[in-house]
Short mmCIF file of C-alpha atoms in Angstrom, two decimals:
data_model
loop_
_atom_site.label_atom_id
_atom_site.label_comp_id
_atom_site.label_asym_id
_atom_site.label_seq_id
_atom_site.Cartn_x
_atom_site.Cartn_y
_atom_site.Cartn_z
CA UNK A 25 115.92 155.90 151.59
CA UNK A 26 118.43 155.75 154.62
CA UNK A 27 121.09 158.40 154.83
CA UNK A 28 124.27 158.13 156.97
CA UNK A 29 125.35 161.34 158.76
CA UNK A 30 128.60 162.08 160.66
CA UNK A 31 128.77 164.76 163.27
CA UNK A 32 132.33 165.37 161.79
CA UNK A 33 130.70 166.58 158.47
CA UNK A 34 127.84 168.48 159.92
CA UNK A 35 128.18 172.33 159.94
CA UNK A 36 128.91 173.87 163.23
CA UNK A 37 126.75 177.00 164.10
CA UNK A 38 128.53 179.34 166.50
CA UNK A 39 125.67 181.06 168.20
CA UNK A 40 127.61 182.80 170.86
CA UNK A 41 131.15 182.55 172.38
CA UNK A 42 129.63 180.00 174.75
CA UNK A 43 127.21 178.04 172.56
CA UNK A 44 127.41 176.15 169.42
CA UNK A 45 125.27 173.51 167.68
CA UNK A 46 125.08 171.02 164.77
CA UNK A 47 121.73 170.05 163.39
CA UNK A 48 120.32 167.27 161.35
CA UNK A 49 116.71 167.89 160.19
CA UNK A 50 114.28 165.29 158.61
CA UNK A 51 110.56 165.52 157.89
CA UNK A 52 109.71 164.55 161.46
CA UNK A 53 112.66 165.32 163.78
CA UNK A 54 115.46 167.77 164.44
CA UNK A 55 118.58 166.14 166.00
CA UNK A 56 121.11 168.46 167.43
CA UNK A 57 124.51 168.25 168.92
CA UNK A 58 124.77 171.14 171.47
CA UNK A 59 128.00 172.30 173.05
CA UNK A 60 127.69 174.77 175.93
CA UNK A 61 130.70 176.18 177.69
CA UNK A 62 130.56 176.80 181.54
CA UNK A 63 128.29 179.52 182.40
CA UNK A 64 126.32 179.50 179.06
CA UNK A 65 122.72 180.54 179.60
CA UNK A 66 119.97 179.51 177.17
CA UNK A 67 117.21 182.19 177.86
CA UNK A 68 113.72 181.17 178.76
CA UNK A 69 111.72 180.07 175.69
CA UNK A 70 109.33 177.71 174.50
CA UNK A 71 108.37 175.83 171.27
CA UNK A 72 105.78 173.57 169.75
CA UNK A 73 108.28 170.72 169.58
CA UNK A 74 108.61 168.18 172.19
CA UNK A 75 112.11 167.92 173.28
CA UNK A 76 114.40 165.16 174.60
CA UNK A 77 117.73 166.49 176.03
CA UNK A 78 120.45 163.77 176.58
CA UNK A 79 123.56 164.81 178.38
CA UNK A 80 126.70 163.21 177.01
CA UNK A 81 129.28 165.14 179.08
CA UNK A 82 129.06 167.83 181.70
CA UNK A 83 126.18 169.15 183.84
CA UNK A 84 123.12 171.32 182.79
CA UNK A 85 120.52 172.81 184.99
CA UNK A 86 116.95 173.41 183.34
CA UNK A 87 114.57 175.86 184.95
CA UNK A 88 110.92 175.59 184.69
CA UNK A 89 109.67 178.64 186.58
CA UNK A 90 110.89 178.03 190.12
CA UNK A 91 111.65 174.41 189.52
CA UNK A 92 115.25 173.30 188.73
CA UNK A 93 116.37 170.05 187.30
CA UNK A 94 120.01 169.34 187.03
CA UNK A 95 121.25 166.69 184.49
CA UNK A 96 124.51 165.01 184.37
CA UNK A 97 126.20 162.64 181.76
CA UNK A 98 123.72 159.82 180.91
CA UNK A 99 120.64 161.79 181.94
CA UNK A 100 117.69 162.36 179.53
CA UNK A 101 115.01 165.02 180.26
CA UNK A 102 111.80 165.09 178.13
CA UNK A 103 110.06 168.52 177.88
CA UNK A 104 106.58 168.63 176.55
CA UNK A 105 105.33 170.95 173.86
CA UNK A 106 105.07 174.77 174.79
CA UNK A 107 106.65 174.33 178.30
CA UNK A 108 108.74 177.54 179.09
CA UNK A 109 112.24 176.71 180.06
CA UNK A 110 115.84 177.96 180.26
CA UNK A 111 119.11 176.17 180.78
CA UNK A 112 122.41 177.02 182.39
CA UNK A 113 125.67 175.10 181.87
CA UNK A 114 127.27 174.33 185.33
CA UNK A 115 130.43 173.03 183.63
CA UNK A 116 131.35 172.58 179.85
CA UNK A 117 128.66 170.32 178.57
CA UNK A 118 127.65 168.24 175.37
CA UNK A 119 124.16 167.40 174.77
CA UNK A 120 122.12 165.64 172.09
CA UNK A 121 118.71 167.12 171.70
CA UNK A 122 115.80 165.72 169.57
CA UNK A 123 112.74 167.66 168.72
CA UNK A 124 109.52 166.67 167.18
CA UNK A 125 108.13 168.22 164.99
CA UNK A 126 111.34 169.70 163.66
CA UNK A 127 112.58 173.00 164.88
CA UNK A 128 111.36 175.22 161.95
CA UNK A 129 112.85 178.30 163.62
CA UNK A 130 116.34 176.68 163.62
CA UNK A 131 115.85 175.67 159.98
CA UNK A 132 114.93 179.21 159.04
CA UNK A 133 117.69 180.74 161.34
CA UNK A 134 114.84 182.56 163.15
CA UNK A 135 116.20 181.90 166.70
CA UNK A 136 117.52 185.35 167.87
CA UNK A 137 116.93 184.13 171.49
CA UNK A 138 119.91 181.90 171.09
CA UNK A 139 122.04 184.19 168.89
CA UNK A 140 121.70 187.36 170.96
CA UNK A 141 120.00 186.22 174.16
CA UNK A 142 117.55 189.17 173.89
CA UNK A 143 114.43 187.24 173.15
CA UNK A 144 112.42 185.20 175.88
CA UNK A 145 110.35 183.18 173.36
CA UNK A 146 111.12 180.84 170.46
CA UNK A 147 108.86 181.27 167.39
CA UNK A 148 108.05 177.87 166.39
#
């Protein structure tokens, strides 16, 4: 059965002073609204989920080893399963990320690499 969601009513998780997210999970997809303040660093990690990252506002640079890809509003980046990556917010940024399969580590709140910045790998 269809279900309507509004970002206004989805819980905001404050993961750090520079990073917050809202998540909607289904059986097949995690959809997240990510807010990164200028200078926010998402440490290198990887996950089994394929990722689409759509930048709504701002500028975000993804790093894949020595390769950097900078996205601005309107850009969409696809990241295949298990590809190590990190991201740095060049300016205040809002992104919508989609993951398939769903991010079980986010559902379980087992994502210390985002909450503390101390881990280099996501367990999913």
